[in-house]
PDB file of C-alpha atoms in Angstrom:
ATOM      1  CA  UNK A1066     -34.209 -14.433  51.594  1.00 55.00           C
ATOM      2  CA  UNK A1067     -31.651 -12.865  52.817  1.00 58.00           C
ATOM      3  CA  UNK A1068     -31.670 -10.523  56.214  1.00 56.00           C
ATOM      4  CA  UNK A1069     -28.754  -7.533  55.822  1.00 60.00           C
ATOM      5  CA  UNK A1070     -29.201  -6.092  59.302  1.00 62.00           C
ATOM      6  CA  UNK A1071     -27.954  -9.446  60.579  1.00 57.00           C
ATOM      7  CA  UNK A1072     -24.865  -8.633  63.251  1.00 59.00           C
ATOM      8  CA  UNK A1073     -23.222 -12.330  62.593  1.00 56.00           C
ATOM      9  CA  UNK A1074     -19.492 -11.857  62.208  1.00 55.00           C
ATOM     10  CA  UNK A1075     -18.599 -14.965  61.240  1.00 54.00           C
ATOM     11  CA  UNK A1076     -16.329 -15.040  58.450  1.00 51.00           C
ATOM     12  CA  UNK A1077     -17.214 -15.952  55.180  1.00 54.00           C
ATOM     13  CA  UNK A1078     -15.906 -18.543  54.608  1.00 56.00           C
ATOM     14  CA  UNK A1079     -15.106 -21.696  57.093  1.00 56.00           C
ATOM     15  CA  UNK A1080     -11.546 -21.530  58.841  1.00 56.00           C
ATOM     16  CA  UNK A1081     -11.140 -17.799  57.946  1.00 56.00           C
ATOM     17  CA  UNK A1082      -9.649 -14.724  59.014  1.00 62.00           C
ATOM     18  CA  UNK A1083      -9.600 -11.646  57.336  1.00 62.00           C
ATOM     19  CA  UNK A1084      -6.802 -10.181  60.062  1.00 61.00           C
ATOM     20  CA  UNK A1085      -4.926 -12.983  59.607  1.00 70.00           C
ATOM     21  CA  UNK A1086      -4.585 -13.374  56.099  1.00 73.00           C
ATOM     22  CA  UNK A1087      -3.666  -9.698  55.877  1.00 75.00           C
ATOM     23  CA  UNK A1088      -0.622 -10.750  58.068  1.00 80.00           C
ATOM     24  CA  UNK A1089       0.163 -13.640  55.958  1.00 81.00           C
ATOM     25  CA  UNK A1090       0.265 -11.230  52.799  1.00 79.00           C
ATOM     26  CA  UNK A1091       2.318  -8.925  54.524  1.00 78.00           C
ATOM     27  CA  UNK A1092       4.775 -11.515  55.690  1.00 80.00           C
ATOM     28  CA  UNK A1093       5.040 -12.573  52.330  1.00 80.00           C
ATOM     29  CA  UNK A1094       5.850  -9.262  50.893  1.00 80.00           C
ATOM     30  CA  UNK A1095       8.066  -8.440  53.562  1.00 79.00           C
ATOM     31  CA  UNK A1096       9.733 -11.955  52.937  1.00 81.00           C
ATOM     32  CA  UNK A1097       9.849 -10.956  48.972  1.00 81.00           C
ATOM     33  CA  UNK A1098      11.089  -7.795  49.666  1.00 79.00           C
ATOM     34  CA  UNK A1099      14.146  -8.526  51.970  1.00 79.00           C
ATOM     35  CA  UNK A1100      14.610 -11.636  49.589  1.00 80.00           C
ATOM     36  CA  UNK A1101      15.135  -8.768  46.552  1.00 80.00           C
ATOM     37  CA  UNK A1102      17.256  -6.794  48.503  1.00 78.00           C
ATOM     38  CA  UNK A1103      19.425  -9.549  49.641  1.00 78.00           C
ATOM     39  CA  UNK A1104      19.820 -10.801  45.730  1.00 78.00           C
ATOM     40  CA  UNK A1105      20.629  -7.099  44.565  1.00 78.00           C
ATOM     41  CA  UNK A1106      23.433  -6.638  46.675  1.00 77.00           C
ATOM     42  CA  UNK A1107      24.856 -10.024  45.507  1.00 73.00           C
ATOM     43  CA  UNK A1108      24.524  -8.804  42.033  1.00 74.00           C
ATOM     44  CA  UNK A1109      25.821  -5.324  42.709  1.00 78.00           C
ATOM     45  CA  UNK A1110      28.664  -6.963  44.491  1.00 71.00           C
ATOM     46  CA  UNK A1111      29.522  -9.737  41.620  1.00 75.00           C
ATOM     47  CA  UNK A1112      29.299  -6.658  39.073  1.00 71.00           C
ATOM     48  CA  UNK A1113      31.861  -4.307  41.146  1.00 75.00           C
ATOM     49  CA  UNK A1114      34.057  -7.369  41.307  1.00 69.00           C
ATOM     50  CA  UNK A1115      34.011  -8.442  37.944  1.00 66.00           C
ATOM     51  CA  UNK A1116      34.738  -4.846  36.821  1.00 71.00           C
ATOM     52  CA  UNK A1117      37.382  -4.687  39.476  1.00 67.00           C
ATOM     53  CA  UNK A1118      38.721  -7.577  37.648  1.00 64.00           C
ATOM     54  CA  UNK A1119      38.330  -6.233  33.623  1.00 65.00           C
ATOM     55  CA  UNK A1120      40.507  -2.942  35.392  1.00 65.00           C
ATOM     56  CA  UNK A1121      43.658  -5.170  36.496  1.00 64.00           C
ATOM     57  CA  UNK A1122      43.364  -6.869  33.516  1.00 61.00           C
ATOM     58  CA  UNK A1123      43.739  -4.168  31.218  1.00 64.00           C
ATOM     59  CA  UNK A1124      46.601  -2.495  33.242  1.00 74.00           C
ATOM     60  CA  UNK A1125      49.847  -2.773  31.607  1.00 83.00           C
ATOM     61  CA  UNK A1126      53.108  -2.058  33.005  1.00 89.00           C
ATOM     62  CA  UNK A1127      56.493  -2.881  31.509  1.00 92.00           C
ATOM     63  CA  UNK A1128      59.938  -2.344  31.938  1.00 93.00           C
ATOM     64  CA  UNK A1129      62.236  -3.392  29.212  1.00 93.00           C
ATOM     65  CA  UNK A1130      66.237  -3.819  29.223  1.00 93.00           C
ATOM     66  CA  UNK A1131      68.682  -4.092  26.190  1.00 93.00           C
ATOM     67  CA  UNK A1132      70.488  -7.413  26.392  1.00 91.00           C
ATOM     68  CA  UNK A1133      73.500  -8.697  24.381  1.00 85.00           C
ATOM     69  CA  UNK A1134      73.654  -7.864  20.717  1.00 81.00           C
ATOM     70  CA  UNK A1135      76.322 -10.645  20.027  1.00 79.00           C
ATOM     71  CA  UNK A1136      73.679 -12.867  18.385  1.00 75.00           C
ATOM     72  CA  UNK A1137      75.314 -12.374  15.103  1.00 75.00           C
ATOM     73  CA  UNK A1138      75.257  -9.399  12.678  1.00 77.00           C
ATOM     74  CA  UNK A1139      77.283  -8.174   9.749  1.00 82.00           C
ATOM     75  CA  UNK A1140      78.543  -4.769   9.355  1.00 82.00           C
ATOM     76  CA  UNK A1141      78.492  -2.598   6.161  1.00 83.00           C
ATOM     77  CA  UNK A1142      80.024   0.566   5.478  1.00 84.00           C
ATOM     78  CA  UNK A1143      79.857   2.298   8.595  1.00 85.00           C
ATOM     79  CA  UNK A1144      76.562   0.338   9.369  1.00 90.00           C
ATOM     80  CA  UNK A1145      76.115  -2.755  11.998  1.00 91.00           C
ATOM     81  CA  UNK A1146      73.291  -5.091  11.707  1.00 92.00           C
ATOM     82  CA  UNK A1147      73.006  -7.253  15.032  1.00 91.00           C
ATOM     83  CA  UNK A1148      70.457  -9.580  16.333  1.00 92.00           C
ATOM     84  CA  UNK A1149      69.966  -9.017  19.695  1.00 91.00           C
ATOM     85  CA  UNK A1150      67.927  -9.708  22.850  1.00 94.00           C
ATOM     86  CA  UNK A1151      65.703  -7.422  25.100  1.00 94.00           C
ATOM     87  CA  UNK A1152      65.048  -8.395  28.384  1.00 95.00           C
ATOM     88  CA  UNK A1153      61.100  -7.372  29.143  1.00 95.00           C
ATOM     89  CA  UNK A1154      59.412  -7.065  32.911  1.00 95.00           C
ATOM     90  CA  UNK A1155      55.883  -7.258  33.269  1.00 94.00           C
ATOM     91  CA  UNK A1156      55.520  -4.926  36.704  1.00 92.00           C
ATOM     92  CA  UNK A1157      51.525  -5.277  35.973  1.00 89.00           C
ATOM     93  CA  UNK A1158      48.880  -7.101  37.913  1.00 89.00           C
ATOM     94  CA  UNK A1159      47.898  -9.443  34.983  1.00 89.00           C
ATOM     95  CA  UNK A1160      49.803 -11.484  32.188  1.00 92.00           C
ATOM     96  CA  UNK A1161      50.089 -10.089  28.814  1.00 92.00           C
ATOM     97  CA  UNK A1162      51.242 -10.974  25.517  1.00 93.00           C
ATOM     98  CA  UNK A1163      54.537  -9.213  23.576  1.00 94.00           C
ATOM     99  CA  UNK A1164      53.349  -9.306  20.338  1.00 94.00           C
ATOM    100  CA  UNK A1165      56.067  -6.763  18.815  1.00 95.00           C
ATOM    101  CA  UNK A1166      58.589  -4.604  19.482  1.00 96.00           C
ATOM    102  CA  UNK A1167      59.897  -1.757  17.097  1.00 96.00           C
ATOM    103  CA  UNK A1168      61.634   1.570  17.549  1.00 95.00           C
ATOM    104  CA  UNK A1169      63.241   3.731  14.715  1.00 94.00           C
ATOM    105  CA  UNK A1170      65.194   7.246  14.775  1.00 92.00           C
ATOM    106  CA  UNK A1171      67.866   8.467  12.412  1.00 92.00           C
ATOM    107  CA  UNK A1172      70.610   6.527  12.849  1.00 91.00           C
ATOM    108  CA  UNK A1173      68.508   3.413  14.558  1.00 93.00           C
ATOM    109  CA  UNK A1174      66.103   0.940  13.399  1.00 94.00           C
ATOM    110  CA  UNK A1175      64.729  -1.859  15.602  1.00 95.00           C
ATOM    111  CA  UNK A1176      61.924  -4.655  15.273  1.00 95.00           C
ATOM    112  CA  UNK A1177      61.340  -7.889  17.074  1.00 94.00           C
ATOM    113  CA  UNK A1178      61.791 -11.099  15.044  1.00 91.00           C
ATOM    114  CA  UNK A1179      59.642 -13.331  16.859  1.00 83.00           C
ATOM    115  CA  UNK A1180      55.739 -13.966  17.267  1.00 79.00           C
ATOM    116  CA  UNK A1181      55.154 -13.539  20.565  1.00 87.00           C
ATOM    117  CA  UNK A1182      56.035 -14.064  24.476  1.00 89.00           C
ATOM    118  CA  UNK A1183      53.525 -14.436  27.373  1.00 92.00           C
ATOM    119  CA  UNK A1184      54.730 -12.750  30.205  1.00 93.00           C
ATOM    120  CA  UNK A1185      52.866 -13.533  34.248  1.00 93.00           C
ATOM    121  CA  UNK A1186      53.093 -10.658  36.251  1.00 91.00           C
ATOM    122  CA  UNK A1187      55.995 -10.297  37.913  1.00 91.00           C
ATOM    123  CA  UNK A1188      57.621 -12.311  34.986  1.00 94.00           C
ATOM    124  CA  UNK A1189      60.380 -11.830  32.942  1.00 94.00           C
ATOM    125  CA  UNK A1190      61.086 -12.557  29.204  1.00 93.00           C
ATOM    126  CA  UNK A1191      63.556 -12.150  26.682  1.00 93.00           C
ATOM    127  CA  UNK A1192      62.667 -11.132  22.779  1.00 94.00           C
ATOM    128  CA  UNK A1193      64.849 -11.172  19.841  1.00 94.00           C
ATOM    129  CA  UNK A1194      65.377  -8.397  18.084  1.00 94.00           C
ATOM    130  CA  UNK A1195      66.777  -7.377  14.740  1.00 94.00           C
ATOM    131  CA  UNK A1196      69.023  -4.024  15.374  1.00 92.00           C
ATOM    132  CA  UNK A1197      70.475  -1.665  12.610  1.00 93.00           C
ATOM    133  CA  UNK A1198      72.670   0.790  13.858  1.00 90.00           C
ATOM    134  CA  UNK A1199      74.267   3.957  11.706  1.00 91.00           C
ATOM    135  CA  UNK A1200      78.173   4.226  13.911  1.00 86.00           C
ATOM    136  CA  UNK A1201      78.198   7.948  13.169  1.00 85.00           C
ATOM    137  CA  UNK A1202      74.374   8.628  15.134  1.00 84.00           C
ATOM    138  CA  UNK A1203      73.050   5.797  16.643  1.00 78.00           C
ATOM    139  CA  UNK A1204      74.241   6.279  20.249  1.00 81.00           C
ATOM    140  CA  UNK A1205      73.178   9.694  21.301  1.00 81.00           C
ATOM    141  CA  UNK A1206      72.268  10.690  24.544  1.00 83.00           C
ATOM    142  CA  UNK A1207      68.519  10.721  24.304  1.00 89.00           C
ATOM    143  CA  UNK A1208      66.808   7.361  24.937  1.00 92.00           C
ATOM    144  CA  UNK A1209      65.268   5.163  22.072  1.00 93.00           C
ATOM    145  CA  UNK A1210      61.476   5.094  22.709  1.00 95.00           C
ATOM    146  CA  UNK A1211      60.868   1.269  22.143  1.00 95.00           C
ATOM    147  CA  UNK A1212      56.907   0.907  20.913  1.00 96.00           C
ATOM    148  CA  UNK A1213      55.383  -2.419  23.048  1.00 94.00           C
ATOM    149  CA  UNK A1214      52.621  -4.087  21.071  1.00 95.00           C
ATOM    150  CA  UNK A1215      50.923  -6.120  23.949  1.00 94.00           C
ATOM    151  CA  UNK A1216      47.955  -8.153  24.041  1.00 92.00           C
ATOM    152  CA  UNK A1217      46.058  -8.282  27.537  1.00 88.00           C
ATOM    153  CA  UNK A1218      43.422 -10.525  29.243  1.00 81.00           C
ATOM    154  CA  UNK A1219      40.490  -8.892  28.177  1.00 81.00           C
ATOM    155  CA  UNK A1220      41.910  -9.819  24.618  1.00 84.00           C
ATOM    156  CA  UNK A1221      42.924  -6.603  23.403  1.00 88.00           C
ATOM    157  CA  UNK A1222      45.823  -4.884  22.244  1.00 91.00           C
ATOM    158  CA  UNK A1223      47.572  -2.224  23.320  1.00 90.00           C
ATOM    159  CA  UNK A1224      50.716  -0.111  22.473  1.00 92.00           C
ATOM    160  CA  UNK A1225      52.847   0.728  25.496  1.00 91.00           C
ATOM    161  CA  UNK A1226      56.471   3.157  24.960  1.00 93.00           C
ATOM    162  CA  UNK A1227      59.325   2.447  26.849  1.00 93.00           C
ATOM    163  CA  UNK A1228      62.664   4.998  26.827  1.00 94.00           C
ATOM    164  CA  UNK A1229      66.066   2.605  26.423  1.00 93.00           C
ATOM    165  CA  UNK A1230      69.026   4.631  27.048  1.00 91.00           C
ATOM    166  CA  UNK A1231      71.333   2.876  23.830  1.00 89.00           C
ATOM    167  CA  UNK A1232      74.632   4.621  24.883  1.00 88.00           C
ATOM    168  CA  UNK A1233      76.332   2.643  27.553  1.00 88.00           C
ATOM    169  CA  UNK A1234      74.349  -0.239  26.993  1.00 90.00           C
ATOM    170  CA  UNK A1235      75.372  -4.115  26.397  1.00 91.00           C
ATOM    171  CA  UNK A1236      73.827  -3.420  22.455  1.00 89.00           C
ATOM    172  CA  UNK A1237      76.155  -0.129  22.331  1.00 89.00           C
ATOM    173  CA  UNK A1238      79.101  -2.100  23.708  1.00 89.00           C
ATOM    174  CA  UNK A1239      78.302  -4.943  20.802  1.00 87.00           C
ATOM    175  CA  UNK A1240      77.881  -2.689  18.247  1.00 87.00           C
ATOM    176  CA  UNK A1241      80.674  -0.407  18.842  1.00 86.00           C
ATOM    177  CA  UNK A1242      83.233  -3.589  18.262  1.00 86.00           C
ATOM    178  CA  UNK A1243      81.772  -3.750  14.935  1.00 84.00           C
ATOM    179  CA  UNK A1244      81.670  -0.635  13.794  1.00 82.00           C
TER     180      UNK A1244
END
């Protein structure tokens, strides 16, 4: 038989307490909770940085300079073929790869005849080039807007332009004592 008016207290079971092990639980989730919190911003910080990273990485910044153009050539009829080199800068934050350089207008036709040059930032490189020159309208004024096919870190490739003023330059000087 069982009496339900008795006022006994005691708890249900031996050793215990209902207040407690209501604190215990809500230590726990507290614990849980500031654990979470503590492993988000980790994440969240590890995901800014990484795409921080991919950023840099795809930034690319050249600077290229016409070298000598006394690498041997032939001249035909009021047309110069030279090989030649280019002098390239990598001003960016990452490395990248050169993979090609061409440029045409009337009068001018260019194309790099090598595979490819890894550049550091803040290196330097030189690529040879393959220059065809018309002596009657190859060295205007106007620069020659070189075409950059460059492979980044994040393993893509891009196409960068880059204006080289030809008249007055080491591959005008070359050319011109050929023509």
């Amino acid at each position: 038989m069982i009496d339900l008016d008795d006022q006994d207290q005691r708890p249900a079971r031996p050793g215990a307490d209902p207040v407690t092990d209501g604190r215990k639980v809500a230590l726990g989730l507290v614990a849980a909770f500031v654990a979470g919190v503590v492993l988000g911003g980790v994440g969240i910080s590890q995901l800014r940085d990484s795409r921080a990273q991919r950023e840099r990485n795809a930034v690319v910044a050249l600077v290229a300079v016409p070298r000598s153009a006394n690498l041997g050539g032939s001249s035909v009829q009021g047309s110069v073929q030279l090989s030649g080199l280019l002098m390239v800068v990598n001003t960016g934050p990452a490395p990248v790869t050169v993979r090609g350089v061409t440029a045409e207008r009337p009068g001018v036709v260019l194309r790099s005849i090598e595979d490819s040059r890894l550049l550091p930032a803040g290196g330097t490189g030189q690529v040879v080039v393959e220059l065809r020159f018309d002596c009657t309208t190859a060295f205007q004024s106007d620069p020659l807007s070189l075409r950059l096919s460059v492979e980044t870190g994040d393993a893509r490739t891009r196409e960068v332009s880059y204006p080289v003023a030809l008249f007055g330059s080491e591959w005008h000087r070359d050319a011109m004592t050929m023509c």
